[in-house]
Amino acid sequence: MKKLKFQQQFNLNYSLNCGQTFNWTNQDDCWYGVIKNDVYCLKQDDNVLYIDSTDSDCINTMKKYFRYQDNYELIISRISTDPFIQTAIRNFSGLRLIRQNPWECTISYLCASNTNISNIRKMLDNLSKKFGNRLTFHDKQFFTIPSPSTLSNASLSDLIKCKVGYRAKYIKRSAVFIDQNSYIFDELKIMNLISARKKLSDSYEMFGVGPKIADCILLFSHDMLDSFPIDTRILQTIKQYYRYLLDPEMYKIQNDKSTLTSHQYEYLSKIMIDYFGPYAGYAQEFLYCQYGLSNKFTR
């Protein structure tokens, strides 16, 4: 196994098991996952990440994936704004945002609407087994996440057989669009957060991508660390711990409703980004994990 020593805090378990990514499994005391066309086996001892992989450049791949160059101590100092998030940071010390492949992140979050992490993993696994390529590593079978080209040519009936439900049409239409417009991911990277979110969530072609899923894609695969995705869990966290930042009369978020209009979402997003600053995405992930300490992770 190759070694990657982190000079600042890093926790493999928190980073892979906190609802950012859904294609890693813990087997035989090792985290196994597939990125593009390579399989990785990861273990951690102290601040050293041990890597076994089919990828000959796995050290650099993992540096990029786990945002090795981030100034973690600076980020933590910038988001440590109140007692609640300070508790979350202590409880999940070493949690890092992951830099995912844009397409793999996109299809993951197309599967993530209105369900839990267990179901998201099952849907991705079903899609990969039916449409991806088989890989063998450590005498185990793995499958790549299918490409946009492959899924654009898949029938709706075959996609539905993967138990993705109503998401089949989202996956199909988005795959067709990305297959024909692969430049969109490069285009998004040069936009600011608001413009990129609007392009994704207002796009007819990217069917099924609302503002929350757009923010997840931008945070976890496009380096927009100020993105602050607001799902049901984060909304409840805001209501309970950050209500004093809000104007409840105008946006009526103090009631029991768990859904937001687009205007309410944009308002809350701006409030939380203004509060936590340019690393609001890191703050969001700590809050997400803290809320779920005694609950099953859901997205």
PDB file of C-alpha atoms in Angstrom:
ATOM      1  CA  MET A   1       0.000   0.000   0.000  1.00  0.00           C
ATOM      2  CA  LYS A   2       1.081   3.548  -0.727  1.00  0.00           C
ATOM      3  CA  LYS A   3       1.048   6.171   2.012  1.00  0.00           C
ATOM      4  CA  LEU A   4      -0.284   9.702   2.082  1.00  0.00           C
ATOM      5  CA  LYS A   5       0.432  11.649   5.263  1.00  0.00           C
ATOM      6  CA  PHE A   6      -1.907  14.509   6.070  1.00  0.00           C
ATOM      7  CA  GLN A   7      -0.218  17.457   7.734  1.00  0.00           C
ATOM      8  CA  GLN A   8      -3.551  18.784   9.022  1.00  0.00           C
ATOM      9  CA  GLN A   9      -6.575  17.025  10.463  1.00  0.00           C
ATOM     10  CA  PHE A  10      -8.170  14.257   8.441  1.00  0.00           C
ATOM     11  CA  ASN A  11     -10.744  11.592   9.290  1.00  0.00           C
ATOM     12  CA  LEU A  12     -11.455   9.018   6.584  1.00  0.00           C
ATOM     13  CA  ASN A  13     -14.574   7.544   8.191  1.00  0.00           C
ATOM     14  CA  TYR A  14     -16.303  10.891   8.690  1.00  0.00           C
ATOM     15  CA  SER A  15     -15.401  12.090   5.206  1.00  0.00           C
ATOM     16  CA  LEU A  16     -16.733   9.016   3.396  1.00  0.00           C
ATOM     17  CA  ASN A  17     -19.752   8.361   5.612  1.00  0.00           C
ATOM     18  CA  CYS A  18     -21.338  11.765   5.995  1.00  0.00           C
ATOM     19  CA  GLY A  19     -23.686  11.922   3.018  1.00  0.00           C
ATOM     20  CA  GLN A  20     -21.431  13.605   0.461  1.00  0.00           C
ATOM     21  CA  THR A  21     -20.696  10.523  -1.602  1.00  0.00           C
ATOM     22  CA  PHE A  22     -22.512   7.222  -1.949  1.00  0.00           C
ATOM     23  CA  ASN A  23     -20.212   4.787  -3.749  1.00  0.00           C
ATOM     24  CA  TRP A  24     -17.921   3.667  -0.914  1.00  0.00           C
ATOM     25  CA  THR A  25     -18.398   0.541   1.211  1.00  0.00           C
ATOM     26  CA  ASN A  26     -16.540  -0.647   4.280  1.00  0.00           C
ATOM     27  CA  GLN A  27     -15.389  -4.246   3.801  1.00  0.00           C
ATOM     28  CA  ASP A  28     -12.691  -6.180   5.660  1.00  0.00           C
ATOM     29  CA  ASP A  29     -11.669  -3.057   7.608  1.00  0.00           C
ATOM     30  CA  CYS A  30     -11.101  -1.104   4.388  1.00  0.00           C
ATOM     31  CA  TRP A  31     -13.086   1.485   2.465  1.00  0.00           C
ATOM     32  CA  TYR A  32     -13.560   0.329  -1.134  1.00  0.00           C
ATOM     33  CA  GLY A  33     -14.720   2.666  -3.854  1.00  0.00           C
ATOM     34  CA  VAL A  34     -14.607   3.270  -7.595  1.00  0.00           C
ATOM     35  CA  ILE A  35     -13.660   6.594  -9.161  1.00  0.00           C
ATOM     36  CA  LYS A  36     -13.968   6.703 -12.936  1.00  0.00           C
ATOM     37  CA  ASN A  37     -12.292   3.425 -14.006  1.00  0.00           C
ATOM     38  CA  ASP A  38     -10.196   2.624 -10.949  1.00  0.00           C
ATOM     39  CA  VAL A  39     -10.836   0.836  -7.657  1.00  0.00           C
ATOM     40  CA  TYR A  40      -9.417   2.129  -4.379  1.00  0.00           C
ATOM     41  CA  CYS A  41      -8.933   0.460  -1.000  1.00  0.00           C
ATOM     42  CA  LEU A  42      -8.373   3.014   1.777  1.00  0.00           C
ATOM     43  CA  LYS A  43      -7.333   2.663   5.410  1.00  0.00           C
ATOM     44  CA  GLN A  44      -6.257   5.232   7.967  1.00  0.00           C
ATOM     45  CA  ASP A  45      -3.810   5.027  10.857  1.00  0.00           C
ATOM     46  CA  ASP A  46      -3.294   8.290  12.730  1.00  0.00           C
ATOM     47  CA  ASN A  47      -2.903  10.938  10.024  1.00  0.00           C
ATOM     48  CA  VAL A  48      -1.653   8.499   7.387  1.00  0.00           C
ATOM     49  CA  LEU A  49      -3.924   7.322   4.586  1.00  0.00           C
ATOM     50  CA  TYR A  50      -2.947   3.901   3.195  1.00  0.00           C
ATOM     51  CA  ILE A  51      -3.973   3.403  -0.415  1.00  0.00           C
ATOM     52  CA  ASP A  52      -4.119   0.271  -2.555  1.00  0.00           C
ATOM     53  CA  SER A  53      -5.502   0.815  -6.025  1.00  0.00           C
ATOM     54  CA  THR A  54      -5.525  -0.018  -9.700  1.00  0.00           C
ATOM     55  CA  ASP A  55      -4.624   3.646 -10.231  1.00  0.00           C
ATOM     56  CA  SER A  56      -0.858   4.079 -10.632  1.00  0.00           C
ATOM     57  CA  ASP A  57      -1.226   7.766  -9.717  1.00  0.00           C
ATOM     58  CA  CYS A  58      -3.410   7.076  -6.683  1.00  0.00           C
ATOM     59  CA  ILE A  59      -1.510   9.438  -4.347  1.00  0.00           C
ATOM     60  CA  ASN A  60      -2.252  12.460  -6.491  1.00  0.00           C
ATOM     61  CA  THR A  61      -5.801  11.264  -7.113  1.00  0.00           C
ATOM     62  CA  MET A  62      -6.443  11.012  -3.375  1.00  0.00           C
ATOM     63  CA  LYS A  63      -4.815  14.381  -2.716  1.00  0.00           C
ATOM     64  CA  LYS A  64      -7.282  15.931  -5.113  1.00  0.00           C
ATOM     65  CA  TYR A  65     -10.219  13.857  -3.878  1.00  0.00           C
ATOM     66  CA  PHE A  66      -9.759  14.691  -0.184  1.00  0.00           C
ATOM     67  CA  ARG A  67      -8.784  18.314  -0.834  1.00  0.00           C
ATOM     68  CA  TYR A  68      -5.309  17.767   0.574  1.00  0.00           C
ATOM     69  CA  GLN A  69      -4.232  21.335  -0.253  1.00  0.00           C
ATOM     70  CA  ASP A  70      -7.065  22.983   1.684  1.00  0.00           C
ATOM     71  CA  ASN A  71      -5.880  25.078   4.620  1.00  0.00           C
ATOM     72  CA  TYR A  72      -7.991  23.070   7.026  1.00  0.00           C
ATOM     73  CA  GLU A  73      -7.030  24.980  10.156  1.00  0.00           C
ATOM     74  CA  LEU A  74      -7.890  28.296   8.520  1.00  0.00           C
ATOM     75  CA  ILE A  75     -11.229  26.934   7.304  1.00  0.00           C
ATOM     76  CA  ILE A  76     -12.146  25.659  10.765  1.00  0.00           C
ATOM     77  CA  SER A  77     -11.215  28.973  12.350  1.00  0.00           C
ATOM     78  CA  ARG A  78     -13.369  30.868   9.851  1.00  0.00           C
ATOM     79  CA  ILE A  79     -16.511  28.782  10.357  1.00  0.00           C
ATOM     80  CA  SER A  80     -16.259  28.445  14.165  1.00  0.00           C
ATOM     81  CA  THR A  81     -18.789  31.202  14.664  1.00  0.00           C
ATOM     82  CA  ASP A  82     -21.048  29.900  17.452  1.00  0.00           C
ATOM     83  CA  PRO A  83     -21.292  27.167  20.136  1.00  0.00           C
ATOM     84  CA  PHE A  84     -23.436  24.807  18.055  1.00  0.00           C
ATOM     85  CA  ILE A  85     -21.060  24.497  15.124  1.00  0.00           C
ATOM     86  CA  GLN A  86     -18.084  24.465  17.491  1.00  0.00           C
ATOM     87  CA  THR A  87     -19.594  21.345  19.055  1.00  0.00           C
ATOM     88  CA  ALA A  88     -20.094  19.831  15.612  1.00  0.00           C
ATOM     89  CA  ILE A  89     -16.472  20.519  14.695  1.00  0.00           C
ATOM     90  CA  ARG A  90     -15.268  18.831  17.889  1.00  0.00           C
ATOM     91  CA  ASN A  91     -17.521  15.819  17.312  1.00  0.00           C
ATOM     92  CA  PHE A  92     -16.457  15.379  13.669  1.00  0.00           C
ATOM     93  CA  SER A  93     -12.879  16.530  13.807  1.00  0.00           C
ATOM     94  CA  GLY A  94     -11.075  15.824  10.537  1.00  0.00           C
ATOM     95  CA  LEU A  95     -14.195  15.759   8.355  1.00  0.00           C
ATOM     96  CA  ARG A  96     -13.244  16.990   4.904  1.00  0.00           C
ATOM     97  CA  LEU A  97     -15.242  17.929   1.880  1.00  0.00           C
ATOM     98  CA  ILE A  98     -14.639  15.636  -1.074  1.00  0.00           C
ATOM     99  CA  ARG A  99     -13.874  16.772  -4.616  1.00  0.00           C
ATOM    100  CA  GLN A 100     -15.832  14.341  -6.787  1.00  0.00           C
ATOM    101  CA  ASN A 101     -15.944  13.723 -10.510  1.00  0.00           C
ATOM    102  CA  PRO A 102     -18.674  16.087 -11.811  1.00  0.00           C
ATOM    103  CA  TRP A 103     -20.689  13.461 -13.689  1.00  0.00           C
ATOM    104  CA  GLU A 104     -20.479  10.897 -10.881  1.00  0.00           C
ATOM    105  CA  CYS A 105     -21.590  13.571  -8.426  1.00  0.00           C
ATOM    106  CA  THR A 106     -24.444  14.651 -10.701  1.00  0.00           C
ATOM    107  CA  ILE A 107     -25.915  11.206 -11.165  1.00  0.00           C
ATOM    108  CA  SER A 108     -25.529  10.499  -7.448  1.00  0.00           C
ATOM    109  CA  TYR A 109     -27.621  13.530  -6.558  1.00  0.00           C
ATOM    110  CA  LEU A 110     -30.181  12.832  -9.257  1.00  0.00           C
ATOM    111  CA  CYS A 111     -30.759   9.615  -7.297  1.00  0.00           C
ATOM    112  CA  ALA A 112     -30.754  11.470  -3.980  1.00  0.00           C
ATOM    113  CA  SER A 113     -34.047  13.324  -4.122  1.00  0.00           C
ATOM    114  CA  ASN A 114     -36.599  12.407  -1.448  1.00  0.00           C
ATOM    115  CA  THR A 115     -34.846   9.320  -0.115  1.00  0.00           C
ATOM    116  CA  ASN A 116     -32.148   8.146   2.295  1.00  0.00           C
ATOM    117  CA  ILE A 117     -28.511   7.217   1.858  1.00  0.00           C
ATOM    118  CA  SER A 118     -29.155   3.487   1.890  1.00  0.00           C
ATOM    119  CA  ASN A 119     -31.558   3.789  -1.042  1.00  0.00           C
ATOM    120  CA  ILE A 120     -29.251   6.143  -2.944  1.00  0.00           C
ATOM    121  CA  ARG A 121     -26.453   3.577  -2.684  1.00  0.00           C
ATOM    122  CA  LYS A 122     -28.773   0.815  -3.900  1.00  0.00           C
ATOM    123  CA  MET A 123     -29.853   2.854  -6.919  1.00  0.00           C
ATOM    124  CA  LEU A 124     -26.259   3.695  -7.877  1.00  0.00           C
ATOM    125  CA  ASP A 125     -25.246   0.082  -7.369  1.00  0.00           C
ATOM    126  CA  ASN A 126     -28.097  -1.130  -9.592  1.00  0.00           C
ATOM    127  CA  LEU A 127     -27.226   1.368 -12.335  1.00  0.00           C
ATOM    128  CA  SER A 128     -23.549   0.446 -12.171  1.00  0.00           C
ATOM    129  CA  LYS A 129     -24.171  -3.291 -12.293  1.00  0.00           C
ATOM    130  CA  LYS A 130     -26.498  -2.981 -15.273  1.00  0.00           C
ATOM    131  CA  PHE A 131     -24.713  -0.306 -17.301  1.00  0.00           C
ATOM    132  CA  GLY A 132     -21.184   0.044 -15.898  1.00  0.00           C
ATOM    133  CA  ASN A 133     -17.989  -1.903 -16.522  1.00  0.00           C
ATOM    134  CA  ARG A 134     -16.985  -4.798 -14.288  1.00  0.00           C
ATOM    135  CA  LEU A 135     -13.696  -4.488 -12.381  1.00  0.00           C
ATOM    136  CA  THR A 136     -11.947  -7.108 -10.236  1.00  0.00           C
ATOM    137  CA  PHE A 137      -9.768  -6.066  -7.311  1.00  0.00           C
ATOM    138  CA  HIS A 138      -8.726  -7.988  -4.176  1.00  0.00           C
ATOM    139  CA  ASP A 139     -10.824 -10.890  -5.494  1.00  0.00           C
ATOM    140  CA  LYS A 140     -13.913  -8.682  -5.282  1.00  0.00           C
ATOM    141  CA  GLN A 141     -16.221  -7.435  -8.035  1.00  0.00           C
ATOM    142  CA  PHE A 142     -16.798  -3.740  -8.603  1.00  0.00           C
ATOM    143  CA  PHE A 143     -18.594  -1.718 -11.268  1.00  0.00           C
ATOM    144  CA  THR A 144     -17.950   1.721 -12.703  1.00  0.00           C
ATOM    145  CA  ILE A 145     -20.626   4.374 -12.676  1.00  0.00           C
ATOM    146  CA  PRO A 146     -22.027   4.376 -16.229  1.00  0.00           C
ATOM    147  CA  SER A 147     -21.048   7.232 -18.506  1.00  0.00           C
ATOM    148  CA  PRO A 148     -23.471   9.884 -19.810  1.00  0.00           C
ATOM    149  CA  SER A 149     -23.168   8.310 -23.256  1.00  0.00           C
ATOM    150  CA  THR A 150     -24.189   4.885 -21.962  1.00  0.00           C
ATOM    151  CA  LEU A 151     -27.177   6.188 -20.013  1.00  0.00           C
ATOM    152  CA  SER A 152     -28.277   8.501 -22.815  1.00  0.00           C
ATOM    153  CA  ASN A 153     -28.737   5.400 -24.975  1.00  0.00           C
ATOM    154  CA  ALA A 154     -30.516   3.416 -22.267  1.00  0.00           C
ATOM    155  CA  SER A 155     -34.270   2.968 -22.447  1.00  0.00           C
ATOM    156  CA  LEU A 156     -36.505   4.343 -19.719  1.00  0.00           C
ATOM    157  CA  SER A 157     -37.777   0.842 -19.024  1.00  0.00           C
ATOM    158  CA  ASP A 158     -34.230  -0.436 -18.416  1.00  0.00           C
ATOM    159  CA  LEU A 159     -33.501   2.502 -16.136  1.00  0.00           C
ATOM    160  CA  ILE A 160     -36.683   1.863 -14.181  1.00  0.00           C
ATOM    161  CA  LYS A 161     -35.581  -1.748 -13.699  1.00  0.00           C
ATOM    162  CA  CYS A 162     -32.697  -0.329 -11.665  1.00  0.00           C
ATOM    163  CA  LYS A 163     -35.317   0.747  -9.108  1.00  0.00           C
ATOM    164  CA  VAL A 164     -34.704   4.450  -9.522  1.00  0.00           C
ATOM    165  CA  GLY A 165     -38.439   5.128  -9.836  1.00  0.00           C
ATOM    166  CA  TYR A 166     -39.533   8.519 -11.155  1.00  0.00           C
ATOM    167  CA  ARG A 167     -35.865   9.562 -11.270  1.00  0.00           C
ATOM    168  CA  ALA A 168     -35.418   7.503 -14.457  1.00  0.00           C
ATOM    169  CA  LYS A 169     -36.607  10.395 -16.643  1.00  0.00           C
ATOM    170  CA  TYR A 170     -34.281  12.801 -14.788  1.00  0.00           C
ATOM    171  CA  ILE A 171     -31.319  10.510 -15.321  1.00  0.00           C
ATOM    172  CA  LYS A 172     -32.152   9.912 -18.964  1.00  0.00           C
ATOM    173  CA  ARG A 173     -32.656  13.555 -19.910  1.00  0.00           C
ATOM    174  CA  SER A 174     -29.610  14.783 -17.992  1.00  0.00           C
ATOM    175  CA  ALA A 175     -27.416  12.054 -19.490  1.00  0.00           C
ATOM    176  CA  VAL A 176     -28.518  12.993 -23.008  1.00  0.00           C
ATOM    177  CA  PHE A 177     -27.810  16.663 -22.373  1.00  0.00           C
ATOM    178  CA  ILE A 178     -24.384  16.116 -20.789  1.00  0.00           C
ATOM    179  CA  ASP A 179     -23.388  13.604 -23.456  1.00  0.00           C
ATOM    180  CA  GLN A 180     -24.115  16.217 -26.099  1.00  0.00           C
ATOM    181  CA  ASN A 181     -22.798  19.193 -24.085  1.00  0.00           C
ATOM    182  CA  SER A 182     -19.830  17.914 -22.093  1.00  0.00           C
ATOM    183  CA  TYR A 183     -18.456  21.456 -21.907  1.00  0.00           C
ATOM    184  CA  ILE A 184     -21.099  22.394 -19.314  1.00  0.00           C
ATOM    185  CA  PHE A 185     -18.942  21.251 -16.395  1.00  0.00           C
ATOM    186  CA  ASP A 186     -16.067  23.496 -17.503  1.00  0.00           C
ATOM    187  CA  GLU A 187     -18.536  26.305 -18.056  1.00  0.00           C
ATOM    188  CA  LEU A 188     -19.912  25.972 -14.523  1.00  0.00           C
ATOM    189  CA  LYS A 189     -16.444  26.160 -12.969  1.00  0.00           C
ATOM    190  CA  ILE A 190     -15.894  29.717 -14.212  1.00  0.00           C
ATOM    191  CA  MET A 191     -19.260  30.996 -12.956  1.00  0.00           C
ATOM    192  CA  ASN A 192     -20.033  32.344  -9.518  1.00  0.00           C
ATOM    193  CA  LEU A 193     -22.275  30.306  -7.228  1.00  0.00           C
ATOM    194  CA  ILE A 194     -25.541  32.146  -7.943  1.00  0.00           C
ATOM    195  CA  SER A 195     -25.110  31.995 -11.723  1.00  0.00           C
ATOM    196  CA  ALA A 196     -24.063  28.342 -11.655  1.00  0.00           C
ATOM    197  CA  ARG A 197     -26.970  27.342  -9.414  1.00  0.00           C
ATOM    198  CA  LYS A 198     -29.405  29.169 -11.683  1.00  0.00           C
ATOM    199  CA  LYS A 199     -27.977  27.522 -14.791  1.00  0.00           C
ATOM    200  CA  LEU A 200     -28.382  24.073 -13.275  1.00  0.00           C
ATOM    201  CA  SER A 201     -31.706  24.487 -11.498  1.00  0.00           C
ATOM    202  CA  ASP A 202     -33.421  26.485 -14.262  1.00  0.00           C
ATOM    203  CA  SER A 203     -32.197  24.284 -17.097  1.00  0.00           C
ATOM    204  CA  TYR A 204     -34.912  22.334 -18.899  1.00  0.00           C
ATOM    205  CA  GLU A 205     -32.287  19.874 -20.108  1.00  0.00           C
ATOM    206  CA  MET A 206     -30.985  19.105 -16.585  1.00  0.00           C
ATOM    207  CA  PHE A 207     -34.407  17.816 -15.629  1.00  0.00           C
ATOM    208  CA  GLY A 208     -34.811  17.118 -11.910  1.00  0.00           C
ATOM    209  CA  VAL A 209     -32.048  19.404 -10.652  1.00  0.00           C
ATOM    210  CA  GLY A 210     -33.540  21.905  -8.217  1.00  0.00           C
ATOM    211  CA  PRO A 211     -31.567  24.446  -6.166  1.00  0.00           C
ATOM    212  CA  LYS A 212     -30.621  21.984  -3.408  1.00  0.00           C
ATOM    213  CA  ILE A 213     -29.268  19.359  -5.798  1.00  0.00           C
ATOM    214  CA  ALA A 214     -27.544  22.099  -7.812  1.00  0.00           C
ATOM    215  CA  ASP A 215     -25.831  23.347  -4.657  1.00  0.00           C
ATOM    216  CA  CYS A 216     -24.699  19.802  -3.800  1.00  0.00           C
ATOM    217  CA  ILE A 217     -23.209  19.337  -7.270  1.00  0.00           C
ATOM    218  CA  LEU A 218     -21.430  22.694  -7.089  1.00  0.00           C
ATOM    219  CA  LEU A 219     -20.091  22.089  -3.577  1.00  0.00           C
ATOM    220  CA  PHE A 220     -18.950  18.499  -3.973  1.00  0.00           C
ATOM    221  CA  SER A 221     -17.562  18.601  -7.510  1.00  0.00           C
ATOM    222  CA  HIS A 222     -17.007  22.204  -8.627  1.00  0.00           C
ATOM    223  CA  ASP A 223     -14.942  23.728  -5.792  1.00  0.00           C
ATOM    224  CA  MET A 224     -17.674  26.199  -4.826  1.00  0.00           C
ATOM    225  CA  LEU A 225     -16.957  26.041  -1.112  1.00  0.00           C
ATOM    226  CA  ASP A 226     -19.410  28.835  -0.377  1.00  0.00           C
ATOM    227  CA  SER A 227     -22.313  26.667  -1.509  1.00  0.00           C
ATOM    228  CA  PHE A 228     -24.718  25.818   1.326  1.00  0.00           C
ATOM    229  CA  PRO A 229     -27.187  23.077   0.288  1.00  0.00           C
ATOM    230  CA  ILE A 230     -30.412  23.202   2.288  1.00  0.00           C
ATOM    231  CA  ASP A 231     -32.224  19.902   2.679  1.00  0.00           C
ATOM    232  CA  THR A 232     -34.788  18.956   5.329  1.00  0.00           C
ATOM    233  CA  ARG A 233     -32.125  18.312   7.953  1.00  0.00           C
ATOM    234  CA  ILE A 234     -30.340  21.603   7.391  1.00  0.00           C
ATOM    235  CA  LEU A 235     -33.657  23.474   7.323  1.00  0.00           C
ATOM    236  CA  GLN A 236     -34.529  22.074  10.747  1.00  0.00           C
ATOM    237  CA  THR A 237     -31.073  22.993  12.007  1.00  0.00           C
ATOM    238  CA  ILE A 238     -31.534  26.564  10.795  1.00  0.00           C
ATOM    239  CA  LYS A 239     -34.959  26.816  12.428  1.00  0.00           C
ATOM    240  CA  GLN A 240     -33.676  25.457  15.722  1.00  0.00           C
ATOM    241  CA  TYR A 241     -30.257  27.091  16.062  1.00  0.00           C
ATOM    242  CA  TYR A 242     -30.103  30.032  13.635  1.00  0.00           C
ATOM    243  CA  ARG A 243     -33.610  31.427  13.711  1.00  0.00           C
ATOM    244  CA  TYR A 244     -32.298  34.677  15.163  1.00  0.00           C
ATOM    245  CA  LEU A 245     -30.635  35.423  11.787  1.00  0.00           C
ATOM    246  CA  LEU A 246     -33.918  35.297   9.889  1.00  0.00           C
ATOM    247  CA  ASP A 247     -36.978  37.342   9.054  1.00  0.00           C
ATOM    248  CA  PRO A 248     -39.728  34.788   9.863  1.00  0.00           C
ATOM    249  CA  GLU A 249     -42.617  37.114   9.084  1.00  0.00           C
ATOM    250  CA  MET A 250     -41.591  37.553   5.475  1.00  0.00           C
ATOM    251  CA  TYR A 251     -40.579  33.961   4.730  1.00  0.00           C
ATOM    252  CA  LYS A 252     -42.770  32.048   7.175  1.00  0.00           C
ATOM    253  CA  ILE A 253     -40.144  29.430   7.936  1.00  0.00           C
ATOM    254  CA  GLN A 254     -41.054  29.057  11.609  1.00  0.00           C
ATOM    255  CA  ASN A 255     -44.005  26.818  10.825  1.00  0.00           C
ATOM    256  CA  ASP A 256     -43.826  23.029  10.545  1.00  0.00           C
ATOM    257  CA  LYS A 257     -43.444  22.900   6.778  1.00  0.00           C
ATOM    258  CA  SER A 258     -40.302  21.175   5.545  1.00  0.00           C
ATOM    259  CA  THR A 259     -40.378  22.447   1.944  1.00  0.00           C
ATOM    260  CA  LEU A 260     -39.200  25.773   0.629  1.00  0.00           C
ATOM    261  CA  THR A 261     -40.183  27.926  -2.291  1.00  0.00           C
ATOM    262  CA  SER A 262     -37.346  28.967  -4.586  1.00  0.00           C
ATOM    263  CA  HIS A 263     -37.393  32.469  -3.044  1.00  0.00           C
ATOM    264  CA  GLN A 264     -37.236  31.070   0.487  1.00  0.00           C
ATOM    265  CA  TYR A 265     -34.362  28.796  -0.519  1.00  0.00           C
ATOM    266  CA  GLU A 266     -32.405  31.681  -2.042  1.00  0.00           C
ATOM    267  CA  TYR A 267     -33.058  33.817   1.037  1.00  0.00           C
ATOM    268  CA  LEU A 268     -31.923  31.165   3.502  1.00  0.00           C
ATOM    269  CA  SER A 269     -28.902  30.298   1.382  1.00  0.00           C
ATOM    270  CA  LYS A 270     -27.785  33.938   1.299  1.00  0.00           C
ATOM    271  CA  ILE A 271     -28.278  34.339   5.059  1.00  0.00           C
ATOM    272  CA  MET A 272     -26.190  31.258   5.878  1.00  0.00           C
ATOM    273  CA  ILE A 273     -23.464  32.054   3.347  1.00  0.00           C
ATOM    274  CA  ASP A 274     -23.209  35.604   4.690  1.00  0.00           C
ATOM    275  CA  TYR A 275     -22.988  34.190   8.218  1.00  0.00           C
ATOM    276  CA  PHE A 276     -20.385  31.465   7.610  1.00  0.00           C
ATOM    277  CA  GLY A 277     -18.465  33.144   4.793  1.00  0.00           C
ATOM    278  CA  PRO A 278     -16.490  31.645   1.888  1.00  0.00           C
ATOM    279  CA  TYR A 279     -16.275  28.213   3.533  1.00  0.00           C
ATOM    280  CA  ALA A 280     -19.992  27.894   4.228  1.00  0.00           C
ATOM    281  CA  GLY A 281     -19.980  24.489   2.506  1.00  0.00           C
ATOM    282  CA  TYR A 282     -17.695  23.078   5.177  1.00  0.00           C
ATOM    283  CA  ALA A 283     -19.987  24.519   7.846  1.00  0.00           C
ATOM    284  CA  GLN A 284     -22.992  22.907   6.169  1.00  0.00           C
ATOM    285  CA  GLU A 285     -21.424  19.459   6.286  1.00  0.00           C
ATOM    286  CA  PHE A 286     -20.518  19.753   9.967  1.00  0.00           C
ATOM    287  CA  LEU A 287     -24.069  20.889  10.765  1.00  0.00           C
ATOM    288  CA  TYR A 288     -25.494  18.055   8.700  1.00  0.00           C
ATOM    289  CA  CYS A 289     -23.491  15.480  10.637  1.00  0.00           C
ATOM    290  CA  GLN A 290     -24.201  17.051  14.017  1.00  0.00           C
ATOM    291  CA  TYR A 291     -27.949  16.994  13.407  1.00  0.00           C
ATOM    292  CA  GLY A 292     -27.742  13.325  12.496  1.00  0.00           C
ATOM    293  CA  LEU A 293     -25.766  12.113  15.518  1.00  0.00           C
ATOM    294  CA  SER A 294     -28.792  10.241  16.827  1.00  0.00           C
ATOM    295  CA  ASN A 295     -30.600   9.856  13.499  1.00  0.00           C
ATOM    296  CA  LYS A 296     -30.038   7.797  10.378  1.00  0.00           C
ATOM    297  CA  PHE A 297     -28.293   9.798   7.668  1.00  0.00           C
ATOM    298  CA  THR A 298     -30.673  11.019   4.993  1.00  0.00           C
ATOM    299  CA  ARG A 299     -30.347  13.478   2.159  1.00  0.00           C
TER     300      ARG A 299
END
